[in-house]
Coordinates of C-alpha atoms in Angstrom, one line a residue:
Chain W
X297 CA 30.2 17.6 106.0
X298 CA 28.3 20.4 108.2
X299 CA 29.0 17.9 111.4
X300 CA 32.9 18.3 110.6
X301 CA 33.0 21.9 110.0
X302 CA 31.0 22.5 113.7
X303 CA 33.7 20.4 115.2
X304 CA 36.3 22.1 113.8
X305 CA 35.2 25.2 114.8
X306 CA 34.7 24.6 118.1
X307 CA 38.5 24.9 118.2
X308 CA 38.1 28.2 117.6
X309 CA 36.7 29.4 120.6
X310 CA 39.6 27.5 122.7
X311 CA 41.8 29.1 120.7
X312 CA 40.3 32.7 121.5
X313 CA 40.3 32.0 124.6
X314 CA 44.3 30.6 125.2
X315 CA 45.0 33.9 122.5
X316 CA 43.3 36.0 125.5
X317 CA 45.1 34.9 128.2
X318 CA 48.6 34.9 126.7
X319 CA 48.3 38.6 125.3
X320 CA 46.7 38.8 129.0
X321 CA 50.0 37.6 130.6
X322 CA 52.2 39.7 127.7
X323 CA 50.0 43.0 128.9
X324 CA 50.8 41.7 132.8
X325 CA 54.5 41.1 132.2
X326 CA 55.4 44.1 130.6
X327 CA 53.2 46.3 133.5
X328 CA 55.3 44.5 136.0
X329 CA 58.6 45.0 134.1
X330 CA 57.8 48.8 134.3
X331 CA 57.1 48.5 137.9
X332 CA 60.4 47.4 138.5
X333 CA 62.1 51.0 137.6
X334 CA 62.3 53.0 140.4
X335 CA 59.5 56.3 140.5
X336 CA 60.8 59.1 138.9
X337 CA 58.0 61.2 140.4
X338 CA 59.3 61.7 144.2
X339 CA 61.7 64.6 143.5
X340 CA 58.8 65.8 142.0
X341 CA 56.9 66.0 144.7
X342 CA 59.2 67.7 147.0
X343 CA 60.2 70.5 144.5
X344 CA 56.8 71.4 144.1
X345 CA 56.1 72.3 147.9
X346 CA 59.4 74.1 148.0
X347 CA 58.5 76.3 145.2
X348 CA 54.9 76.8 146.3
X349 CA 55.5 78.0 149.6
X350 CA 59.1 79.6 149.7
X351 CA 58.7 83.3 149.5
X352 CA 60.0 84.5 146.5
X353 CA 63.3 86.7 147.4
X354 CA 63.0 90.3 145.6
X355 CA 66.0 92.0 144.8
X356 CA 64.3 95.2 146.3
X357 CA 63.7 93.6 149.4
X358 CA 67.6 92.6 150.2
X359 CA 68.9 89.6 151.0
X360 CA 67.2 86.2 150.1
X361 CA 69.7 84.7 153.2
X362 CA 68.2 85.6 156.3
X363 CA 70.5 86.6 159.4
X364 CA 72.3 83.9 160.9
X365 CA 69.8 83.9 164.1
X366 CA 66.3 84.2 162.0
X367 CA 65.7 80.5 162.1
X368 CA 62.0 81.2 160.4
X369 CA 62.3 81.1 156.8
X370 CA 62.9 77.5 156.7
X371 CA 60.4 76.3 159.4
X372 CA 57.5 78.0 156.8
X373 CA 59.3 76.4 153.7
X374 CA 58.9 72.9 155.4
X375 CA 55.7 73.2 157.2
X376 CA 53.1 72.7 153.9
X377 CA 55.0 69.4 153.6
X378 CA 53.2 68.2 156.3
X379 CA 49.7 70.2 155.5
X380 CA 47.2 69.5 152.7
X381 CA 49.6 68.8 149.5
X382 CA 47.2 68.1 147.0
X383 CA 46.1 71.7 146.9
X384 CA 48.2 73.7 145.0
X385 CA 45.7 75.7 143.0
X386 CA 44.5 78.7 145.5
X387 CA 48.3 79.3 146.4
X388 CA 49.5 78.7 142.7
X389 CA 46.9 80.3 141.1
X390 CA 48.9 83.4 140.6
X391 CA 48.5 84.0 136.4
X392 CA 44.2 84.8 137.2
X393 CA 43.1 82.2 135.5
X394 CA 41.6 80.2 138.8
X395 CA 42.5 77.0 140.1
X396 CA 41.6 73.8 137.8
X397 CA 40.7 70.2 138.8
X398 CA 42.2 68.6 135.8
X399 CA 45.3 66.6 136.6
X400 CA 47.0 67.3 133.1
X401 CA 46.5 70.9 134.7
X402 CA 47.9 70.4 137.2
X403 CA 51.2 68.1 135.8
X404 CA 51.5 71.2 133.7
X405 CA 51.6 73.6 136.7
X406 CA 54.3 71.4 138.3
X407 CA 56.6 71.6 135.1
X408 CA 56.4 75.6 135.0
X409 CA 57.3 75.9 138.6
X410 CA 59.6 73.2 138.6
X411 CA 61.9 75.3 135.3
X412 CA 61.1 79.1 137.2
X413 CA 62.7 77.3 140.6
X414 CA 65.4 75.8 139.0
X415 CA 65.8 79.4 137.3
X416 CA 65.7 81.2 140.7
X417 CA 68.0 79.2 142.5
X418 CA 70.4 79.4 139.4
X419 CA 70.0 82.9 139.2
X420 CA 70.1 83.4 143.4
X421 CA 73.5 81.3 143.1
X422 CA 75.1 83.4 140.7
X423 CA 73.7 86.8 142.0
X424 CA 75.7 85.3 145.5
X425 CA 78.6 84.5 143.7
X426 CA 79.0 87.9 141.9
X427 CA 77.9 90.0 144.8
X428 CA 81.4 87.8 147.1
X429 CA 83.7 88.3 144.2
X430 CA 83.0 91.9 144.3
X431 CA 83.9 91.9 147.9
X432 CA 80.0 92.3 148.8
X433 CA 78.0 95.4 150.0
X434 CA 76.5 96.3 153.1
X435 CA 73.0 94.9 153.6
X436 CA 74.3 92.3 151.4
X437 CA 74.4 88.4 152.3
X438 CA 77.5 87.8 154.8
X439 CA 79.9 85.4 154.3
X440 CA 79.6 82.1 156.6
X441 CA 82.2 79.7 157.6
X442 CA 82.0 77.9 154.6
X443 CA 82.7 81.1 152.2
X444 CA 85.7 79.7 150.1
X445 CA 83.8 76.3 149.7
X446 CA 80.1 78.1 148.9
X447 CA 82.2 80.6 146.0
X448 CA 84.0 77.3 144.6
X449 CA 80.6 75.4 144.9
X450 CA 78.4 78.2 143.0
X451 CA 81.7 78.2 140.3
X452 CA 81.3 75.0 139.6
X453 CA 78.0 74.3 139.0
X454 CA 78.4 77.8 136.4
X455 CA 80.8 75.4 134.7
X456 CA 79.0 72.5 134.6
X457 CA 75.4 74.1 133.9
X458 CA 77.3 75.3 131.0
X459 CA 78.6 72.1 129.6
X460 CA 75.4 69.8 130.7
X461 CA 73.8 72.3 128.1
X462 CA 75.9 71.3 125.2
X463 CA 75.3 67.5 126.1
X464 CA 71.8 66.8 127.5
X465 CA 70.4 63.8 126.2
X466 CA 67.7 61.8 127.8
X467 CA 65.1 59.1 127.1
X468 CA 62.9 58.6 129.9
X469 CA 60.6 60.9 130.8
X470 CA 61.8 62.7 134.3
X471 CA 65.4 61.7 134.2
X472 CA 67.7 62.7 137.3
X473 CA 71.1 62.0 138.5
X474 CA 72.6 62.7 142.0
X475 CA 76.6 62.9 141.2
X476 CA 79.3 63.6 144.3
X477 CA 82.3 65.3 142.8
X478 CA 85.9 65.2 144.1
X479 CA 88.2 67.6 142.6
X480 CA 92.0 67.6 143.2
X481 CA 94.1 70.5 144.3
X482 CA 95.2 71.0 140.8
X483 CA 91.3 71.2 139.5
X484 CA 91.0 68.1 138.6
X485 CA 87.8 64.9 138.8
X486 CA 89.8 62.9 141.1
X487 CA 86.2 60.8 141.6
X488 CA 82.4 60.8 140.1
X489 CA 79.9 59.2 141.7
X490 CA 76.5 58.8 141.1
X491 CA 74.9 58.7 144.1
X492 CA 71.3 58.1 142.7
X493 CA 70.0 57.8 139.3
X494 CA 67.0 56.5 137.6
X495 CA 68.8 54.4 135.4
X496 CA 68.5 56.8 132.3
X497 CA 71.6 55.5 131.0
X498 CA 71.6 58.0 127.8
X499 CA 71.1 61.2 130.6
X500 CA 74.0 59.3 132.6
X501 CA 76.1 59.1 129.8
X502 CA 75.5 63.0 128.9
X503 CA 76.0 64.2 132.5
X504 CA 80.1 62.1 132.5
X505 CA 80.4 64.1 129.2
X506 CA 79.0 67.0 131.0
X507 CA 81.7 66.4 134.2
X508 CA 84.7 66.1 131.2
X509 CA 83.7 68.9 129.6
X510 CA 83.6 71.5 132.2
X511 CA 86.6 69.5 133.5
X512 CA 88.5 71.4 130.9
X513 CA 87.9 74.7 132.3
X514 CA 87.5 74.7 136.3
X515 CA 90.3 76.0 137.8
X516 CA 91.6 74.5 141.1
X517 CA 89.9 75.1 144.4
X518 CA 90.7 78.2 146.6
X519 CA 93.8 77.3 148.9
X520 CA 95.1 74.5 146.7
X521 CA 92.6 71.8 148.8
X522 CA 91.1 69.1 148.3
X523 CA 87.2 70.1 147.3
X524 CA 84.0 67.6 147.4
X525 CA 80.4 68.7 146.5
X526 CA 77.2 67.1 144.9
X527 CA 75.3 68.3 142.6
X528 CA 71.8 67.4 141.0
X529 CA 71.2 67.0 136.9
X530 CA 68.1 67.3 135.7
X531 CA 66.3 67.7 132.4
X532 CA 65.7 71.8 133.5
X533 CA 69.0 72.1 134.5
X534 CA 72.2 71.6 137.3
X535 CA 71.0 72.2 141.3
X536 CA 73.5 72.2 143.8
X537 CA 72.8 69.8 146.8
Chain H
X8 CA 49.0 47.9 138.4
X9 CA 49.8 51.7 138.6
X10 CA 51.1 51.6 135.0
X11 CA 48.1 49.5 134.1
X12 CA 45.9 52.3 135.0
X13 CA 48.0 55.1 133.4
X14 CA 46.4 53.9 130.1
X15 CA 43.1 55.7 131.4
X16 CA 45.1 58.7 131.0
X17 CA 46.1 59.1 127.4
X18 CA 42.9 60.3 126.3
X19 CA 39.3 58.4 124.0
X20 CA 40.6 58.4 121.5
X21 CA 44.3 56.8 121.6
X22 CA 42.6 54.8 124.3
X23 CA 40.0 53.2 121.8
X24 CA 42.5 52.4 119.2
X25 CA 44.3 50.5 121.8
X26 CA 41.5 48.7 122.5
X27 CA 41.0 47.6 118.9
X28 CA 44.1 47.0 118.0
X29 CA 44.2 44.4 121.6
X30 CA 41.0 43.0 119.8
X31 CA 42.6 42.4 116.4
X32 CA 45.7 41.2 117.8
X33 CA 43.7 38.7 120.3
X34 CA 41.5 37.4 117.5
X35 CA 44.1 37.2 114.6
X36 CA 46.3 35.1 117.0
X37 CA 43.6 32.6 117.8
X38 CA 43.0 32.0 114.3
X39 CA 46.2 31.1 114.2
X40 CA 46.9 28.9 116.5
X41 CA 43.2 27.5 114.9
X42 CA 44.2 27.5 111.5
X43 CA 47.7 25.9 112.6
X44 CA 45.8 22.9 113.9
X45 CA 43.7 22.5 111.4
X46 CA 46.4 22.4 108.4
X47 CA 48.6 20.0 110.0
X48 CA 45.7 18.1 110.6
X49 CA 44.5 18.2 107.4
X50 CA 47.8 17.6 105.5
X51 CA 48.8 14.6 108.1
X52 CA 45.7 12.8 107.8
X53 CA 46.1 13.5 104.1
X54 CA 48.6 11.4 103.8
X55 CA 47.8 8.6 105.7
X56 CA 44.2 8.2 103.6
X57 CA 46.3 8.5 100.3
X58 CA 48.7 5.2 101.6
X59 CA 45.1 3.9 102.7
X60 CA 43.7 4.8 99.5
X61 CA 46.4 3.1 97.6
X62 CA 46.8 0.4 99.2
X63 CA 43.3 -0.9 99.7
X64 CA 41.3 -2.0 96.6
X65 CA 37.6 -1.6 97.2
X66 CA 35.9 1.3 97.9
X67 CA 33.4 -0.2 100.1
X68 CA 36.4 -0.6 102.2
X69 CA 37.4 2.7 101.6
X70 CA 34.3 4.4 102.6
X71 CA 33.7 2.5 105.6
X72 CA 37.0 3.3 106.8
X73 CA 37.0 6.9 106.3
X74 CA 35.5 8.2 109.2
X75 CA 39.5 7.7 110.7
X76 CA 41.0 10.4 108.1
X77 CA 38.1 12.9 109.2
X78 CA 40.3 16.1 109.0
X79 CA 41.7 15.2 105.7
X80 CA 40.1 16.8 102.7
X81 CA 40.6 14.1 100.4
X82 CA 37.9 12.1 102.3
X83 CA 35.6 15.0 102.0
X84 CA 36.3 14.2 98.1
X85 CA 36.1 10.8 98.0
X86 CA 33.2 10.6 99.8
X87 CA 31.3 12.7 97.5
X88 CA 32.8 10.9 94.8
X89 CA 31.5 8.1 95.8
X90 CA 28.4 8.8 97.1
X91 CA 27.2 10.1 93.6
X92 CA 29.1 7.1 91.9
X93 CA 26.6 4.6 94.0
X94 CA 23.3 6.7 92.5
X95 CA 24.8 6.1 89.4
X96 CA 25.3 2.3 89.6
X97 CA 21.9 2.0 91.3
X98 CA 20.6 4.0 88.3
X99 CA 22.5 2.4 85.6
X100 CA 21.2 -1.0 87.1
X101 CA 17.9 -0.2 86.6
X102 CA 18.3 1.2 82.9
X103 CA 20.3 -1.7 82.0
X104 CA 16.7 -3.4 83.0
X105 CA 15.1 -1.1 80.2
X106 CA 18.6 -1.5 77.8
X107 CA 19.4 2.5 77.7
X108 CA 23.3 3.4 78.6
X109 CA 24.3 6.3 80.3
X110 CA 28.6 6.0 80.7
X111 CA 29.5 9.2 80.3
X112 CA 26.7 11.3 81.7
X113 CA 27.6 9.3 84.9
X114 CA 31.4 10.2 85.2
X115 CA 30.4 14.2 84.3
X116 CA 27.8 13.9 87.1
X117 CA 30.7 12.2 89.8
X118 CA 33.2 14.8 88.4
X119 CA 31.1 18.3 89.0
X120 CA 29.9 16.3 92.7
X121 CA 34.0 16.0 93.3
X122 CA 34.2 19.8 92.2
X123 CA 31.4 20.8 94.3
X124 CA 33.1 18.9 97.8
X125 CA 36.6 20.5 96.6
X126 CA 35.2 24.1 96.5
X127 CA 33.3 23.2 99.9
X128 CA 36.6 22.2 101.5
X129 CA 38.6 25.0 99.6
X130 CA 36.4 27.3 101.4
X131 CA 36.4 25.9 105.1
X132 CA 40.4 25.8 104.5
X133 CA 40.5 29.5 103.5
X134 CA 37.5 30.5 106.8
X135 CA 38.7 33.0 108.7
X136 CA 41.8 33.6 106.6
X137 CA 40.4 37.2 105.1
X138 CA 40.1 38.6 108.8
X139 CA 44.5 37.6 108.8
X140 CA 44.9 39.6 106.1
X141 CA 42.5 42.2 107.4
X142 CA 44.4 42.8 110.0
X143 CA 47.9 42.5 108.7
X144 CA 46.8 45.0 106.4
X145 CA 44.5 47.6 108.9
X146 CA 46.5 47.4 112.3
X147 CA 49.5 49.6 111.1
X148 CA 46.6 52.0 109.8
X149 CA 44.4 52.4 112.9
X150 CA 48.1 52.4 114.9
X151 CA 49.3 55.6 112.6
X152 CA 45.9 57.3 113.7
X153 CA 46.8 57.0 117.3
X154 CA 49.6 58.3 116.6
X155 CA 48.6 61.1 114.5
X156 CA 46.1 61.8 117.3
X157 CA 48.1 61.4 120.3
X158 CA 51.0 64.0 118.4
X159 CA 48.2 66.3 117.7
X160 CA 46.9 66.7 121.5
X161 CA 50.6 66.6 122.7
X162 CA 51.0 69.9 120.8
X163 CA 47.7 71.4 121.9
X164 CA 49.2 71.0 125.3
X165 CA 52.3 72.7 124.2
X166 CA 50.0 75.5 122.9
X167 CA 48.5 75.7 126.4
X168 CA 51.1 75.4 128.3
X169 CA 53.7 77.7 126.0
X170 CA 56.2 75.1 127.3
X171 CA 58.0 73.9 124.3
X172 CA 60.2 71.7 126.4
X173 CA 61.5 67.9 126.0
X174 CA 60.1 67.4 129.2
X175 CA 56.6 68.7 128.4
X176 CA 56.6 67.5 124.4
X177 CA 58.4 63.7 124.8
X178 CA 56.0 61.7 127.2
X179 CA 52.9 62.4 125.3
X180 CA 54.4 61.5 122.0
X181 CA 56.1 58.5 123.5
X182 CA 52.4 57.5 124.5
X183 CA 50.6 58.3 121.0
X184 CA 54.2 56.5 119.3
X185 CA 53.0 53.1 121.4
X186 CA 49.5 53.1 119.2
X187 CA 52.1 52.4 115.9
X188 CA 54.0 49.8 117.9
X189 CA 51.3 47.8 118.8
X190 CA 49.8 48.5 115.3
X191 CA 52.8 46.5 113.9
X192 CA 53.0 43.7 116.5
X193 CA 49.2 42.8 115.3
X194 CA 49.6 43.1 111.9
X195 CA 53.2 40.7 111.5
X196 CA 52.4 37.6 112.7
X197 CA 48.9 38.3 110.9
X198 CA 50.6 39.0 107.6
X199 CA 53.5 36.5 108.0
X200 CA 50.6 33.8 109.0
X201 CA 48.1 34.8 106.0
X202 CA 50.7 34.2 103.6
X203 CA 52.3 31.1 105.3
X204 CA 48.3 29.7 105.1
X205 CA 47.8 30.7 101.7
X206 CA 50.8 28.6 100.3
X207 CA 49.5 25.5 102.5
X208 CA 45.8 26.0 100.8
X209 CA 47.5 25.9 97.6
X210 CA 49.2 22.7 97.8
X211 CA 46.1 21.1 99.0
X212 CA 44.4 21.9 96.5
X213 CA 46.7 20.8 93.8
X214 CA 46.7 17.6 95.7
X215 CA 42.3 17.4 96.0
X216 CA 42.8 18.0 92.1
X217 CA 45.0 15.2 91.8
X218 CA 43.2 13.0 94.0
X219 CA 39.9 14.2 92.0
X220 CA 41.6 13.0 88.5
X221 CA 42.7 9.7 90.0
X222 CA 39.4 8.8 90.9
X223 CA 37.7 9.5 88.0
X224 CA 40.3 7.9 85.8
X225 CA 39.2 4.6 88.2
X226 CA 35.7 5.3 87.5
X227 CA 36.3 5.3 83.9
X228 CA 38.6 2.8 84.1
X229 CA 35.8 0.3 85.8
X230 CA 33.5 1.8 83.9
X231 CA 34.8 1.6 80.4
X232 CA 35.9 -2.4 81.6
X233 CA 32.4 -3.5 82.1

């Protein structure tokens, strides 16, 4: 009897072993199903140096648009790109509490700068917008060639960061969609298209019901044309592109 | 690969109940696939040494031949059945030589030998089968404390960071939620298998019991003919 029960057993050590290797491939399959979704990290990436490096406009200081021949400001916004990027901490380090080595730091860094840029360029937009509908002061940002378009642009994405807040809904972790809109001479989506997208189809769904919603309340463009602009949703909020 | 090594950063803790729930799950599933084997085993080659049984009249025959039904626990049985029922003969032959008759006390003594082989193969049927139900009934438990774990240093964070955002609050609960998931993939199959075995065990023991009364009804049978 004790010469059947070894040989029995020995199954059980084959048996581990094929149980090892199939949760082995499960473990392999799903890693390589999740490497198949595009990275949701690059835009990331990019924000972050923007926000680290771009000098902060005061509203003291005048305009945040420099004069039309000052071709500087965006040649020092772009140039850290190239430079060390991994080293945030001296230049972020602005709250006094010293840089830190600890990535879960540092992922936490990224997420406050990435909600106070969104908040400035929001903030710059509208401050533009008011400061043009008022007929602008002197010292003030000038209009370019583009004024009617840039006034319709900053308009809509009021409307729309208004609405996306009533329907964001998202289930991966750092969601984005890049839609073009075409709006008709009457103020109506003639055509959405999303242009890029990382396949969140619960944040796609909430920026269309974003797009109706505001929908409702644009009026048409200046001059009665035909307008197209595209515009960036993300978790922290509507950016214009 | 990239994802694979993301696990390193979800923190000792969740990490290590991952690791022993990968263990249970690993283990639980190779004793099924083991139990598996051996139960159809048993229960096929069960069946083929009852028609043997049956069919064949000598159990000579029956015990040379029994080394083909090697899985089956009837054999296991009938072996010991027999084994003890040969003592006896040889025994009885040599009191018949001093005229002292022991019929009875023989058939008790081949009865509690068939008890003792069916609690031996009741127990290498039911090996293993506690750690099933160990599992089945620990995994969701371990998985609920990486959970519980996980949540609780996602909200540290949120206290460090004074972000209260989705964006900040949703990935690290997503990861501590995963502990739970594979919690419950370990402990199904183990639960579903546990009970699956212990329904199999049953109705081979009802059938060793059988087979146990049938023999000894032949050994009284002879006996009592004699």
């Amino acid at each position: 009897m004790q010469t059947l029960q070894r040989r029995s057993d020995a199954w059980l050590g084959i048996t581990l072993l094929l149980s090892a290797m199939v949760h082995m491939a499960a473990f392999l399959g799903i890693t390589w199903l999740q490497g198949l979704s595009p990275d949701p990290g690059q835009l990331q990436t990019t924000y972050y140096v923007d926000v680290v490096n771009l000098p902060v406009a005061s509203p003291q200081a005048g305009s945040p648009t420099p004069a039309p021949d000052n071709t500087d400001q965006p040649q020092i916004a772009s140039a850290p790109q190239a430079g060390p990027m991994m080293t945030p901490a001296p230049t972020a380090a602005s709250d006094g509490k010293g840089p830190k080595s600890d990535s879960q730091t540092f992922q936490e860094r990224m997420a406050k700068l990435e909600g106070k840029a969104a908040e400035q360029r929001q903030s710059a937009a509208l401050e533009s917008l008011r400061q043009k509908v008022s007929g602008g002061r002197p010292g003030m940002p000038g209009a370019s060639g583009s004024q009617t378009g840039s006034d319709y642009t900053a308009y809509l994405h009021s409307r729309l960061k208004d609405a996306f807040r009533d329907t964001i809904q998202y289930q991966s972790k750092t969601p984005f969609v890049v839609v073009r809109l075409t709006i008709d001479r009457d103020g109506r989506v003639m055509r959405t298209r999303f242009e890029q997208s990382n396949n969140d189809k619960v944040f796609e769904k909430s920026v269309q019901r974003a797009i109706e919603l505001a929908e409702q309340r644009i009026v048409p463009p200046p001059g009665r044309t035909t307008y197209e602009g595209t515009f960036v949703f993300k978790p922290q909020g509507v950016l214009q592109r | 690969m990239e994802n694979m090594l993301s696990l390193a950063g979800i923190g000792p803790v969740v990490l290590g109940v991952f690791i022993i729930l990968i263990f249970f799950s690993v283990v639980s599933w190779a004793i099924i696939i083991f139990k598996l084997i051996q139960i159809h085993k048993a229960n096929s080659e069960s069946v083929r040494f009852m028609d043997f049984f049956w069919k064949t009249k000598r159990f000579d025959t029956i015990a040379a031949q029994a080394d083909r039904f090697s899985s089956s626990p009837l054999v296991m049985l009938f072996n010991e059945g027999y084994s003890e029922l040969k003592q006896l003969m040889d025994a009885e032959g040599k009191q018949d030589q001093a005229g002292v008759s022991t019929d009875l006390g023989g058939v008790a003594n081949v009865s509690r030998a068939m008890r003792r082989a069916t609690n031996q193969e009741v127990n290498r049927l039911e090996k293993y089968t506690t750690f099933l139900a160990t599992t089945g009934s620990a995994s969701p438990f371990i998985g609920l404390f990486g959970t519980v774990w996980g949540i609780m240093v996602a909200f540290e964070g949120i206290g460090r960071t004074g972000s209260a955002s989705l964006a900040v609050v949703a990935p690290g609960i997503s990861e501590a939620l995963r502990a739970t998931a594979i919690g419950l993939i370990a402990a199904i199959p183990a639960v579903m298998a546990y009970n699956h075995f212990q329904h199999k065990i049953r109705v081979l023991v009802k059938e060793m019991d059988s087979f146990s009364t049938e023999f000894l009804n032949i050994v009284q049978r002879n006996i009592a003919g004699k």
